[in-house]
Coordinates of C-alpha atoms and ligand atoms in Angstrom, one line a residue:
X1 CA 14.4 7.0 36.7
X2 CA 12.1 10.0 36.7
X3 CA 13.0 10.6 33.4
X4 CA 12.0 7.1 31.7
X5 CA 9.1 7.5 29.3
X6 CA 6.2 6.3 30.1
X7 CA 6.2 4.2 26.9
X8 CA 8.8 2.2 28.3
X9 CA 7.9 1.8 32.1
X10 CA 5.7 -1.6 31.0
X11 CA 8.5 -3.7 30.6
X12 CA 10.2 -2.5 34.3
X13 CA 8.2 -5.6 35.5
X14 CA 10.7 -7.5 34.1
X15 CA 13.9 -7.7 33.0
X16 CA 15.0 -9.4 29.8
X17 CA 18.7 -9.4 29.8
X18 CA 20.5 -7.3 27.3
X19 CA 24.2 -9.2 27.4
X20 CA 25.6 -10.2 24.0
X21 CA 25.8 -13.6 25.2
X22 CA 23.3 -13.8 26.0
X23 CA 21.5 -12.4 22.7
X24 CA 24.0 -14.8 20.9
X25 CA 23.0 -18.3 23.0
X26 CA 19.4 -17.6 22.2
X27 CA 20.1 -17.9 18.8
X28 CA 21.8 -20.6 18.6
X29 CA 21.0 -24.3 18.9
X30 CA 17.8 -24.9 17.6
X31 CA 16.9 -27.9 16.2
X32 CA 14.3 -28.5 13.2
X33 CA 10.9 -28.2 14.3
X34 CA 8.5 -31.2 13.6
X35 CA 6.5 -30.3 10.3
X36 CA 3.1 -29.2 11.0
X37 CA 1.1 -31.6 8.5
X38 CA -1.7 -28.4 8.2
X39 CA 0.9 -25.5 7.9
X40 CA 0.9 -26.0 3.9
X41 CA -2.5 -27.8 3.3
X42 CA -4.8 -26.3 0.8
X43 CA -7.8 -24.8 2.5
X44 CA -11.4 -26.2 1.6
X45 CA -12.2 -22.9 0.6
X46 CA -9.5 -21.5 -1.3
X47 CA -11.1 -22.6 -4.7
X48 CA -14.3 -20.7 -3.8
X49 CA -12.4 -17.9 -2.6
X50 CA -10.7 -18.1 -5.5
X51 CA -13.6 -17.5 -7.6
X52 CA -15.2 -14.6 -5.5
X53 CA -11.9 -13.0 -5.8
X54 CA -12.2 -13.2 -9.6
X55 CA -15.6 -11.9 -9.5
X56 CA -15.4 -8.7 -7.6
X57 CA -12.1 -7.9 -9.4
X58 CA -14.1 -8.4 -12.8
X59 CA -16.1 -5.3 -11.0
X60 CA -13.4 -3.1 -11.1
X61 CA -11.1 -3.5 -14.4
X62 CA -7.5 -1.6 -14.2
X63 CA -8.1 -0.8 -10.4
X64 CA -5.9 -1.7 -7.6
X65 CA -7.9 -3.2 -4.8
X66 CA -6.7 -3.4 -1.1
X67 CA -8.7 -5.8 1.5
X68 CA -6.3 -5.6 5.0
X69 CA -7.4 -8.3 7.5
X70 CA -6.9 -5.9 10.1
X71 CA -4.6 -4.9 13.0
X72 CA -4.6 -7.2 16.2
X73 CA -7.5 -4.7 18.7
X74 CA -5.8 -3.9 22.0
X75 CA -7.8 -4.9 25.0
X76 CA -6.0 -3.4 27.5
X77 CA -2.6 -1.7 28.5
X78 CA -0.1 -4.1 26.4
X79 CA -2.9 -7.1 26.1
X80 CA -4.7 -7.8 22.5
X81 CA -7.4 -9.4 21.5
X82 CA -7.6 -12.8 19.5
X83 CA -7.4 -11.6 16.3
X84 CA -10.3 -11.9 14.0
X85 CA -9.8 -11.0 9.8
X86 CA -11.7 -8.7 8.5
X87 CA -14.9 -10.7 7.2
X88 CA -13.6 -9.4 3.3
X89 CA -10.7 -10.9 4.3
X90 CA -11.7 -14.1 5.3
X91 CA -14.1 -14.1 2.3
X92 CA -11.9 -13.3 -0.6
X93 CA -8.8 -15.6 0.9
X94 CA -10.4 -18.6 2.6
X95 CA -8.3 -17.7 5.8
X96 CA -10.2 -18.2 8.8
X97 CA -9.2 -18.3 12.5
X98 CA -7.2 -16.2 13.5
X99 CA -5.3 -15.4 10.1
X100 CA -3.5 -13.3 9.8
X101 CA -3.0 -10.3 11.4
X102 CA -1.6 -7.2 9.0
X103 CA -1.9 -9.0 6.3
X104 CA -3.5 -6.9 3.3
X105 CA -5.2 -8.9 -0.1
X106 CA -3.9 -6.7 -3.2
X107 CA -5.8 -7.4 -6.2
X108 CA -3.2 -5.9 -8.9
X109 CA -4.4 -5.1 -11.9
X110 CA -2.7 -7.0 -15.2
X111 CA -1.9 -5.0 -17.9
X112 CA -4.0 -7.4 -20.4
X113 CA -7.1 -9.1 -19.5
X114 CA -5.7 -12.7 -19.9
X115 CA -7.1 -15.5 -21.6
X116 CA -8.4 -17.0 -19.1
X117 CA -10.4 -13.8 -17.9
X118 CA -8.5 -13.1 -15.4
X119 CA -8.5 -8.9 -14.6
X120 CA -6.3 -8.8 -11.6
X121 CA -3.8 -11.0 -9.4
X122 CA -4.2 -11.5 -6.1
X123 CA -1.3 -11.0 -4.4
X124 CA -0.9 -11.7 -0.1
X125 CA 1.0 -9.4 1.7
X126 CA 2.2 -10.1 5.2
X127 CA 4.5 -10.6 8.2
X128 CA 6.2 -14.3 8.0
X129 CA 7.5 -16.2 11.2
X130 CA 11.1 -14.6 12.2
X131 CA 13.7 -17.3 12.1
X132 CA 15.5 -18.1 15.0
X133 CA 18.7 -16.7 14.4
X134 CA 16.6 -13.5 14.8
X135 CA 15.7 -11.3 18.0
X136 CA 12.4 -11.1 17.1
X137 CA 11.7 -14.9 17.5
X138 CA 12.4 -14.9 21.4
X139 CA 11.9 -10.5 22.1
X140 CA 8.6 -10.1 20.2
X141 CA 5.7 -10.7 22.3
X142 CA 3.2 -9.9 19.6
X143 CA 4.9 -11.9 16.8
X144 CA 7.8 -13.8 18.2
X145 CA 7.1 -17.7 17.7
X146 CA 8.5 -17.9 21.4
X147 CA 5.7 -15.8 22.7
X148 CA 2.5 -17.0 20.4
X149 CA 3.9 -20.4 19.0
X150 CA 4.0 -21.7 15.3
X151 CA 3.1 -18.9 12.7
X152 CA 3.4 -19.3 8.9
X153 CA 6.2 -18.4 6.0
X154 CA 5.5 -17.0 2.9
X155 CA 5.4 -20.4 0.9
X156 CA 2.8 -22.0 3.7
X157 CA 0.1 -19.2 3.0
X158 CA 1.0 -19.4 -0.7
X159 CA 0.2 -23.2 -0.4
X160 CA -3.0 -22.7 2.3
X161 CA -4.4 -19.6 -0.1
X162 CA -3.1 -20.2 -3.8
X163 CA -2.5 -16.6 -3.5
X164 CA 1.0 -15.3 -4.4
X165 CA 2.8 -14.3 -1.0
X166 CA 5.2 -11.7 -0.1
X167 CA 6.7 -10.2 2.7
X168 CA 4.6 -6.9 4.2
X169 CA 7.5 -4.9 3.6
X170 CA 6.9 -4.9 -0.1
X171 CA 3.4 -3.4 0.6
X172 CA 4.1 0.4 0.4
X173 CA 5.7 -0.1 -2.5
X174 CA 3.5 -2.2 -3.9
X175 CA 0.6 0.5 -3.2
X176 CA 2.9 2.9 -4.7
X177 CA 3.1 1.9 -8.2
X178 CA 2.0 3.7 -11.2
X179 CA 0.8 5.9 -8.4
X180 CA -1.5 8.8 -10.4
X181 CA -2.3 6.0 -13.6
X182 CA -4.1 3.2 -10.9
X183 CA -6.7 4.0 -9.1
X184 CA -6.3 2.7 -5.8
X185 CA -9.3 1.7 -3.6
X186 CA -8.8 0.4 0.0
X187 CA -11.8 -1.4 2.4
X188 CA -10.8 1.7 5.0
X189 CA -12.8 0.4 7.6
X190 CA -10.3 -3.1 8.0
X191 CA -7.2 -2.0 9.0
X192 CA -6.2 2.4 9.9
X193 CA -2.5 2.1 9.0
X194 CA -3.2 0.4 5.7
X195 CA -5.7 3.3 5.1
X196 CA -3.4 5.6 6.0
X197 CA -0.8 4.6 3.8
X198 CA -3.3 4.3 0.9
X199 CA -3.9 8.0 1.7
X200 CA -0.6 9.2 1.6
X201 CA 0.8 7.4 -1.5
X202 CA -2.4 8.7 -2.9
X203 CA -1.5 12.2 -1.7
X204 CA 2.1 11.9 -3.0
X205 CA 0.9 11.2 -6.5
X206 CA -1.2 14.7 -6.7
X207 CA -4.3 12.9 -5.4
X208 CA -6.4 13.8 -2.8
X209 CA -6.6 11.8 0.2
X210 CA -9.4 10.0 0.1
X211 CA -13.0 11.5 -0.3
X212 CA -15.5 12.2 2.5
X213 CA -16.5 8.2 3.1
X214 CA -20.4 9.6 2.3
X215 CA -19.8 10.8 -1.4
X216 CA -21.5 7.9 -3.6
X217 CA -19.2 8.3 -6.2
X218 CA -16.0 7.1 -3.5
X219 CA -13.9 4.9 -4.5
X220 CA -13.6 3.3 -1.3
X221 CA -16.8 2.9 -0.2
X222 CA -17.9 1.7 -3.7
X223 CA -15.4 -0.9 -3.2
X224 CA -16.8 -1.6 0.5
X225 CA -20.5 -2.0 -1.2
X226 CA -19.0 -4.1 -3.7
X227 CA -17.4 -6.7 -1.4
X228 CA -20.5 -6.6 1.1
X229 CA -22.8 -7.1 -1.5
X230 CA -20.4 -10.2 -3.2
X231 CA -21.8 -12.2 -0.2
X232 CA -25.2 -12.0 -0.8
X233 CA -25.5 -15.0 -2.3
X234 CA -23.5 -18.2 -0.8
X235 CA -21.9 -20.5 -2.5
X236 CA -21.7 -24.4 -1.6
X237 CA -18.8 -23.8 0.2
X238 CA -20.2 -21.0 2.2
X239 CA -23.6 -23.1 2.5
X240 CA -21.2 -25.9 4.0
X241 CA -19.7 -23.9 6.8
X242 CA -23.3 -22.3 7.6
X243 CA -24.6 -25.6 8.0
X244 CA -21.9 -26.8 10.3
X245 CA -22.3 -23.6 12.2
X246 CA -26.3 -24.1 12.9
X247 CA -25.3 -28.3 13.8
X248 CA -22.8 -26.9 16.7
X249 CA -24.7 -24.3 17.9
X250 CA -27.9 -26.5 18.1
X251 CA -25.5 -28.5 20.0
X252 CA -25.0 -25.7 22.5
X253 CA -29.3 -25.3 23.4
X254 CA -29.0 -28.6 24.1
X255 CA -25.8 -28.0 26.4
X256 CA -27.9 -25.2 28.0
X257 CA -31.4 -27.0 28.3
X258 CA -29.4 -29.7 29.8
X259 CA -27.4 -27.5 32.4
X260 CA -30.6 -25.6 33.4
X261 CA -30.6 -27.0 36.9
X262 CA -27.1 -25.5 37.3
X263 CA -28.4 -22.2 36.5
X264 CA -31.4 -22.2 38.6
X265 CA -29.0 -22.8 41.2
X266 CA -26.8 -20.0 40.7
X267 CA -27.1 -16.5 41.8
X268 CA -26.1 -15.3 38.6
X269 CA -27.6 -18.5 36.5
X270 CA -27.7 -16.3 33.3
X271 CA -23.7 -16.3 33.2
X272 CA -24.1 -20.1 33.6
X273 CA -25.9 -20.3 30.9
X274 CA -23.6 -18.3 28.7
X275 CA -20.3 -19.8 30.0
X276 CA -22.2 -23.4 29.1
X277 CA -22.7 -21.7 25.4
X278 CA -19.5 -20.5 25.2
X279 CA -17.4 -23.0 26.1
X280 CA -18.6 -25.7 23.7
X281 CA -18.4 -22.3 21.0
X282 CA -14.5 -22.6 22.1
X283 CA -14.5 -26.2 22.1
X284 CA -16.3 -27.0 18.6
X285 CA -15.9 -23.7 16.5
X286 CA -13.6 -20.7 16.6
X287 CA -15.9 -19.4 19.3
X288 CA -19.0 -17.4 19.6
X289 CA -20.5 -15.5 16.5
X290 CA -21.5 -12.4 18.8
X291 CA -21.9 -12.0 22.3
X292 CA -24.5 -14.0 24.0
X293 CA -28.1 -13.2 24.8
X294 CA -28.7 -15.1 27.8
X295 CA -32.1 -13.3 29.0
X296 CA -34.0 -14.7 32.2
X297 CA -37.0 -13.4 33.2
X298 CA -38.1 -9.3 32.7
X299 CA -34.0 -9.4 30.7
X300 CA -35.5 -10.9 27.7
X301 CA -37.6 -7.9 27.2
X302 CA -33.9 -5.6 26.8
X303 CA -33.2 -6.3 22.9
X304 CA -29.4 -6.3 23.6
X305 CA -29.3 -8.2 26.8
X306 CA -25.4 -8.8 27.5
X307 CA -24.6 -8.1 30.6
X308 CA -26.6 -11.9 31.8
X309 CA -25.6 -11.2 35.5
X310 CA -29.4 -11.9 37.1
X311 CA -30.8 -15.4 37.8
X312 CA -32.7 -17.8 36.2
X313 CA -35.8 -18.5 38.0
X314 CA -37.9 -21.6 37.7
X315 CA -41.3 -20.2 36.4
X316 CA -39.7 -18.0 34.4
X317 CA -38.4 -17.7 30.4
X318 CA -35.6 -18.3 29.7
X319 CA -34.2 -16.2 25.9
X320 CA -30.8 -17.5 24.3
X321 CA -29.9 -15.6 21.8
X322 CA -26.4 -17.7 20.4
X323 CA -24.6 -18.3 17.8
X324 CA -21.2 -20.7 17.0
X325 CA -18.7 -18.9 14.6
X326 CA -16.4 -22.0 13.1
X327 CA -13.2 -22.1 12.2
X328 CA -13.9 -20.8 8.7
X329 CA -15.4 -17.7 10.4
X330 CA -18.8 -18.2 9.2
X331 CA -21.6 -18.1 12.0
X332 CA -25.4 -19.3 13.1
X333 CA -27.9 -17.1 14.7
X334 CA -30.5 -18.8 16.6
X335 CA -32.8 -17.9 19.3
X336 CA -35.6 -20.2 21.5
X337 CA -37.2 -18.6 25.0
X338 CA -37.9 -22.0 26.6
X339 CA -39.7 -22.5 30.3
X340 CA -37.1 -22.5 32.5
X341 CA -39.4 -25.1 34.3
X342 CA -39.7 -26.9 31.7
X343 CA -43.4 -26.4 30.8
X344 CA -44.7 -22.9 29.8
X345 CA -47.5 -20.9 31.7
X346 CA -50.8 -20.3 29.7
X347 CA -49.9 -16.7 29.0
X348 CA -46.1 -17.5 28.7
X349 CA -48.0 -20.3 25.8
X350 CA -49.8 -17.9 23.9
X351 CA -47.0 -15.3 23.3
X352 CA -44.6 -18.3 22.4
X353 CA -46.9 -19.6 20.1
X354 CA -48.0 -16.2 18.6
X355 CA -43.9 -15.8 17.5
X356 CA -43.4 -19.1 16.0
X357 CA -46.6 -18.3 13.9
X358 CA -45.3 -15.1 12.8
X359 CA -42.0 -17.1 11.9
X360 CA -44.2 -19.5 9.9
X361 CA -45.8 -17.0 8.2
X362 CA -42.4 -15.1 7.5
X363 CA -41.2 -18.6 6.5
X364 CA -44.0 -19.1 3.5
X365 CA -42.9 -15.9 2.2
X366 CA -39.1 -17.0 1.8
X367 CA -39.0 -17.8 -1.7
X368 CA -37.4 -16.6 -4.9
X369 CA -39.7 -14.1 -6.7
X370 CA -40.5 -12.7 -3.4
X371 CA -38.7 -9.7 -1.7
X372 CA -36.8 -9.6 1.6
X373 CA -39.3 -7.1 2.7
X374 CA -42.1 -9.2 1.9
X375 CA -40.7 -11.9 4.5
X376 CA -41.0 -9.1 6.9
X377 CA -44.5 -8.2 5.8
X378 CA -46.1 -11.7 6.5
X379 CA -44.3 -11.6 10.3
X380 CA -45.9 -8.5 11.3
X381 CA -49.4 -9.3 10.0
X382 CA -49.5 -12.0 12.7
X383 CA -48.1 -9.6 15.2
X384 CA -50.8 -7.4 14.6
X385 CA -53.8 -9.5 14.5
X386 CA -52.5 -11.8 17.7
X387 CA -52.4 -8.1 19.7
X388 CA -55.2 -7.1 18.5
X389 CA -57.2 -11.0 19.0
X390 CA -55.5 -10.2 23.3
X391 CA -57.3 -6.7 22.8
X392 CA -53.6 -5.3 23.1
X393 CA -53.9 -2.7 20.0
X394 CA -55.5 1.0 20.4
X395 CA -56.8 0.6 16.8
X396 CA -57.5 -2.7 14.7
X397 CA -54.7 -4.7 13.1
X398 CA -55.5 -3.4 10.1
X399 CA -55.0 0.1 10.9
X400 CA -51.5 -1.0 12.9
X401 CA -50.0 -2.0 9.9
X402 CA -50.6 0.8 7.8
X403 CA -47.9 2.9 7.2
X404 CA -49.1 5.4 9.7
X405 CA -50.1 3.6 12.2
X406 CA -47.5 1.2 13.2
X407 CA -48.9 0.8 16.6
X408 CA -47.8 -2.8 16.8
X409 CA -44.1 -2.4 16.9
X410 CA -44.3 -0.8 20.2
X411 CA -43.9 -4.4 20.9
X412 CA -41.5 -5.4 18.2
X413 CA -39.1 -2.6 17.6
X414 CA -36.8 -4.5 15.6
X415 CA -36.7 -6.2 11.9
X416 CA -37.5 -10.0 11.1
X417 CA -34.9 -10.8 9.4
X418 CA -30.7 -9.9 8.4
X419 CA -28.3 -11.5 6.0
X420 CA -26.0 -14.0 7.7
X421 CA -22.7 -15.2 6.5
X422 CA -19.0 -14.4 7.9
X423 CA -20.6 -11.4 10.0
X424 CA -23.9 -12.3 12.1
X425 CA -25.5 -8.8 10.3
X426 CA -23.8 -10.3 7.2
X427 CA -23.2 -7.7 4.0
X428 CA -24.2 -4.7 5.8
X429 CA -23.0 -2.4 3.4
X430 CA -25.0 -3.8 0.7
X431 CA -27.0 -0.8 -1.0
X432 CA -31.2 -0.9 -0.1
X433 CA -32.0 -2.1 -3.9
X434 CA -29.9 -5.5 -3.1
X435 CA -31.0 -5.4 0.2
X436 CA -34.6 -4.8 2.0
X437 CA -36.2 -4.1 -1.7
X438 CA -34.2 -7.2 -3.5
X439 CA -35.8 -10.2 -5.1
X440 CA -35.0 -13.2 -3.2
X441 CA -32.5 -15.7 -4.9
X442 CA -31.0 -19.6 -4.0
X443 CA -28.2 -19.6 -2.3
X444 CA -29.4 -16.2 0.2
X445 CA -29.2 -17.0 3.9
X446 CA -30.9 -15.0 6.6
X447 CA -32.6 -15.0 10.2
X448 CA -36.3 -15.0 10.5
X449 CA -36.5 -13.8 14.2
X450 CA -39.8 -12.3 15.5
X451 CA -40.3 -11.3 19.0
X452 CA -43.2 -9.6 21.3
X453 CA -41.2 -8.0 24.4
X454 CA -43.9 -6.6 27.1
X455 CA -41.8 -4.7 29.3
X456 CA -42.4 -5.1 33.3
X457 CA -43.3 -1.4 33.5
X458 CA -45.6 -1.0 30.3
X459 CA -49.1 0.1 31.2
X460 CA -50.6 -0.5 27.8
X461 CA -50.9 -4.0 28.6
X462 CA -52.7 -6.3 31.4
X463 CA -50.2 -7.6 33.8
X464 CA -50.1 -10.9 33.3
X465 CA -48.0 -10.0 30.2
X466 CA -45.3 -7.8 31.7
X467 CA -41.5 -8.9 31.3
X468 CA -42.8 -11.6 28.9
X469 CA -40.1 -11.3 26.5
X470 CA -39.9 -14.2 23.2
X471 CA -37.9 -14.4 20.4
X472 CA -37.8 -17.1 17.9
X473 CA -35.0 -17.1 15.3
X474 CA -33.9 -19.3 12.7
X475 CA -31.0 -19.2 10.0
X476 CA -33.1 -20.1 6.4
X477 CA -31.3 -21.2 2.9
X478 CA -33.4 -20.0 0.1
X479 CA -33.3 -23.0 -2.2
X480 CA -35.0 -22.8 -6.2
X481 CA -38.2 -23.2 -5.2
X482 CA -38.8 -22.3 -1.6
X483 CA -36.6 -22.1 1.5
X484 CA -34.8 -24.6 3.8
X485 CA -35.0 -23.9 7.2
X486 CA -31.1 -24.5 8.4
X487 CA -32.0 -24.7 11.9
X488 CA -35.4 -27.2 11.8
X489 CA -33.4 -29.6 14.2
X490 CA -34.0 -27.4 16.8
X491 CA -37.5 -28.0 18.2
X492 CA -39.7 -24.6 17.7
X493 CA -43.2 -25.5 18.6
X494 CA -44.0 -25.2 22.6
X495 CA -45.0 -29.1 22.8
X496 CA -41.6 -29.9 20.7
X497 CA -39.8 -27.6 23.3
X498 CA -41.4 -29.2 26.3
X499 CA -40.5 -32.3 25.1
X500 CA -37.0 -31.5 24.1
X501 CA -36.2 -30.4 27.8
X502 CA -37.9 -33.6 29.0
X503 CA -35.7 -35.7 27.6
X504 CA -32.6 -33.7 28.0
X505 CA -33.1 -33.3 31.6
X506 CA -32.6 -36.0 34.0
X507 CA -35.8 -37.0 35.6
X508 CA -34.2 -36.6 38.8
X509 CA -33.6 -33.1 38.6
X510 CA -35.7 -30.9 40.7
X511 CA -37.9 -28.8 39.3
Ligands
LIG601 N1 -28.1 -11.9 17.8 C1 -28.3 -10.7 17.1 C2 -29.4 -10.8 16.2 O1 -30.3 -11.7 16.4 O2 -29.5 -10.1 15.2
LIG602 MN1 -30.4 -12.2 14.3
LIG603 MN1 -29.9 -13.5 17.2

């Protein structure tokens, strides 16, 4: 079989029989399935997706407008991924989970603005479970309801969504239309085949193929900006999820702090402390938000620490960086470095304490009439004037935060604060105006996260504060007059902490 393409040699580990009989007796004799009470329930969030949907379109009047969930991401050889939607997806559909892969959003333009104001319909386009009188059901290992159970028809989605469904081989066609008169725009960055069939109906109808994705006046990436910057502000809905996304993942420290003894015990105790985090992500939620910071020791001075193979030592700090996405795809974002001991060193103490006071400070700038930036601002003063109270700064505090002097970030490289929504860096494509330089509103959510990270080998300061790494973080609604602070349940100050692990850990334990 020297001649077999390599394409094909995957499936000589097994070998599915290829008989008419027995492709005939596999379709036959099926009974009725019981109904699945969910398959056609209305999702909480369809009537606020509904809205948004309305609202973007409104943006773009006699436009076609393509949001693909996405492909399913191979992992390796013939394995995928779970399939996540694209976060414009889930946002402008209400599907969450793992909903649906290749299906693409089409926001069709109406020839007259109805009464109702109403510019486009939304219109769902995508693969519906195979019957069983067809191959696919029992040969299709991606799709086939014998290889990844129950998936939904046409009318289910139309019922879940309130969108119009149809089958994804309408889709080219549907791109097609009026080619030339619409102008087609397509978030490129969800789904490459979708993309690439936008591009070539577009070049069919005389158009080019898509502009460079820098040009600002793109019609693709003016439609990406568009949809980032539609979640800026949450709704109640959105507010809803966030909150039960903060409740479960407060629910995982206390998993952690509780399992600490575990981890100490293990060689690799920072995997024990992730697997503890991620299992009750699994359990409670959709799973985890991004991958896991579990930092022990010197680790929590590496910014991205995900690797979490060393051990957590008693004496040491412990950083969890965590966050539970729900079902509804919307995540939390917190971090706490607690003692692994329980009780924090002097030194350990003061460069605790110094964070949370940034993140108070950062926290009394969190209002409407302020700007993002400002948040940022009142962090970094503390910063500075803490490193400069340990006699830490080369210059004063007040030369570190001028613009040219910056010394101070040598110890906090990165920002205070990101949107967070459906994606934990939520509406990243949002332009700098609406962003960094915007006026705060109600309904914004975002982190408030200072650190101090002394690196074991950093000579500009004593000793006793190398591989200190802290990070506090917290996920804050910004309300009509001030800001809630989503995450308060979970105990900040270095007494509250102390006290926290007391009574989560039995007394027994040894310490
Ligand atoms: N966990 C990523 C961040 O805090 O931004
Ligand atoms: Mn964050
Ligand atoms: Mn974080």
């Amino acid at each position: 079989m020297d001649d077999q393409p390599l394409t094909e040699r995957g499936d000589n580990r097994s070998r599915r029989p290829q008989s008419a009989a027995f492709k005939r007796f596999m379709t036959e004799d099926w009974g009725p399935v019981d109904p699945d009470p969910a398959a056609a329930k209305r999702l909480a969030g369809a009537d606020s997706a509904a809205l948004r949907r309305r609202q973007l379109a409104n943006r773009f009047p006699g436009d076609r407008l393509v949001f693909p969930a996405g492909q399913l991401a191979r992992r390796s050889n013939d394995t995928d991924y779970r399939f996540r939607p694209h976060s414009a997806f889930a946002h402008l559909t209400g599907l969450g989970q793992d909903h649906e892969p290749e299906a693409v959003l089409v926001l069709e333009p109406l020839p007259d603005a109805q009464a109702a104001g109403d510019t486009h319909e939304a219109v769902l386009y995508l693969r519906p479970a195979a019957t069983r009188e067809t191959a696919e059901f029992y040969s299709d290992a991606r799709y086939g309801e014998f290889w990844v159970g129950r998936r939904p028809s046409l009318a289910d989605v139309a019922a879940q969504t309130g969108i119009r469904a149809e089958h994804l081989g309408q889709l080219r066609d549907a791109l097609a239309k009026d080619a030339g008169q619409v102008q087609l725009r397509v978030l490129r960055e969800a789904d490459q085949i979708v993309t690439a069939m936008a591009d070539q109906v577009r070049a069919e109808a005389g158009a080019q193929p898509g502009p460079p994705q820098e040009a600002p006046d793109d019609p693709d990436a003016k439609l990406a900006e568009a949809a980032s910057e539609a979640r800026l502000v949450k709704d109640a809905h959105e507010i809803g999820q966030l909150r039960l996304a903060v409740a479960a993942t407060i629910e995982g420290f206390e998993r952690v702090a509780r399992g600490l003894d575990q981890a100490v015990a293990h060689r690799r105790g920072e995997r024990v402390v992730e697997a503890s985090f991620e299992a009750g992500a699994r359990v409670e939620g959709n799973g985890l938000g991004y991958e896991t910071i579990a930092a022990a020791g010197p680790h929590a001075t590496t910014l991205h620490w995900i690797k979490n193979n060393g051990p957590v030592r008693p004496g040491d700090l412990l950083l969890l960086d965590a966050g539970v996405e729900v079902d509804s795809l919307y995540t939390a974002d917190l971090t706490r470095t607690i003692p692994v001991s329980g009780r924090y060193s002097p030194v350990q103490r003061r460069v605790w304490e110094a964070v949370v006071d940034a993140a108070d400070a950062a926290f009394a700038a969190a209002r409407p009439g302020n700007r993002f930036r400002d948040v940022h601002d009142a962090a970094m003063v503390v910063i500075a004037e803490r490193l400069e109270e340990w006699g830490l700064l080369p210059v004063t505090a007040a030369e570190a935060l001028a613009a040219d002097g910056q010394q101070h970030r040598r110890w906090m490289v990165h920002g205070t604060s990101h949107h967070l929504g459906l994606d934990v860096h939520d509406c990243a494509q949002a332009r700098q105006e609406l962003y960094m330089d915007s006026l705060l509103e109600p309904g914004m959510v975002f982190t408030i996260e200072p650190g101090l990270y002394f690196k074991p080998e950093d000579l500009a300061v004593p000793e006793e504060y190398r591989g200190i790494g802290c990070r506090c973080e917290d996920d804050i609604l910004i309300t009509a007059d001030g800001a809630e602070n989503l995450s308060a349940a979970l105990p900040r100050r270095a007494e509250a902490i102390e006290a926290w692990m007391a009574a989560l850990r039995p007394p027994a334990s040894p310490r």
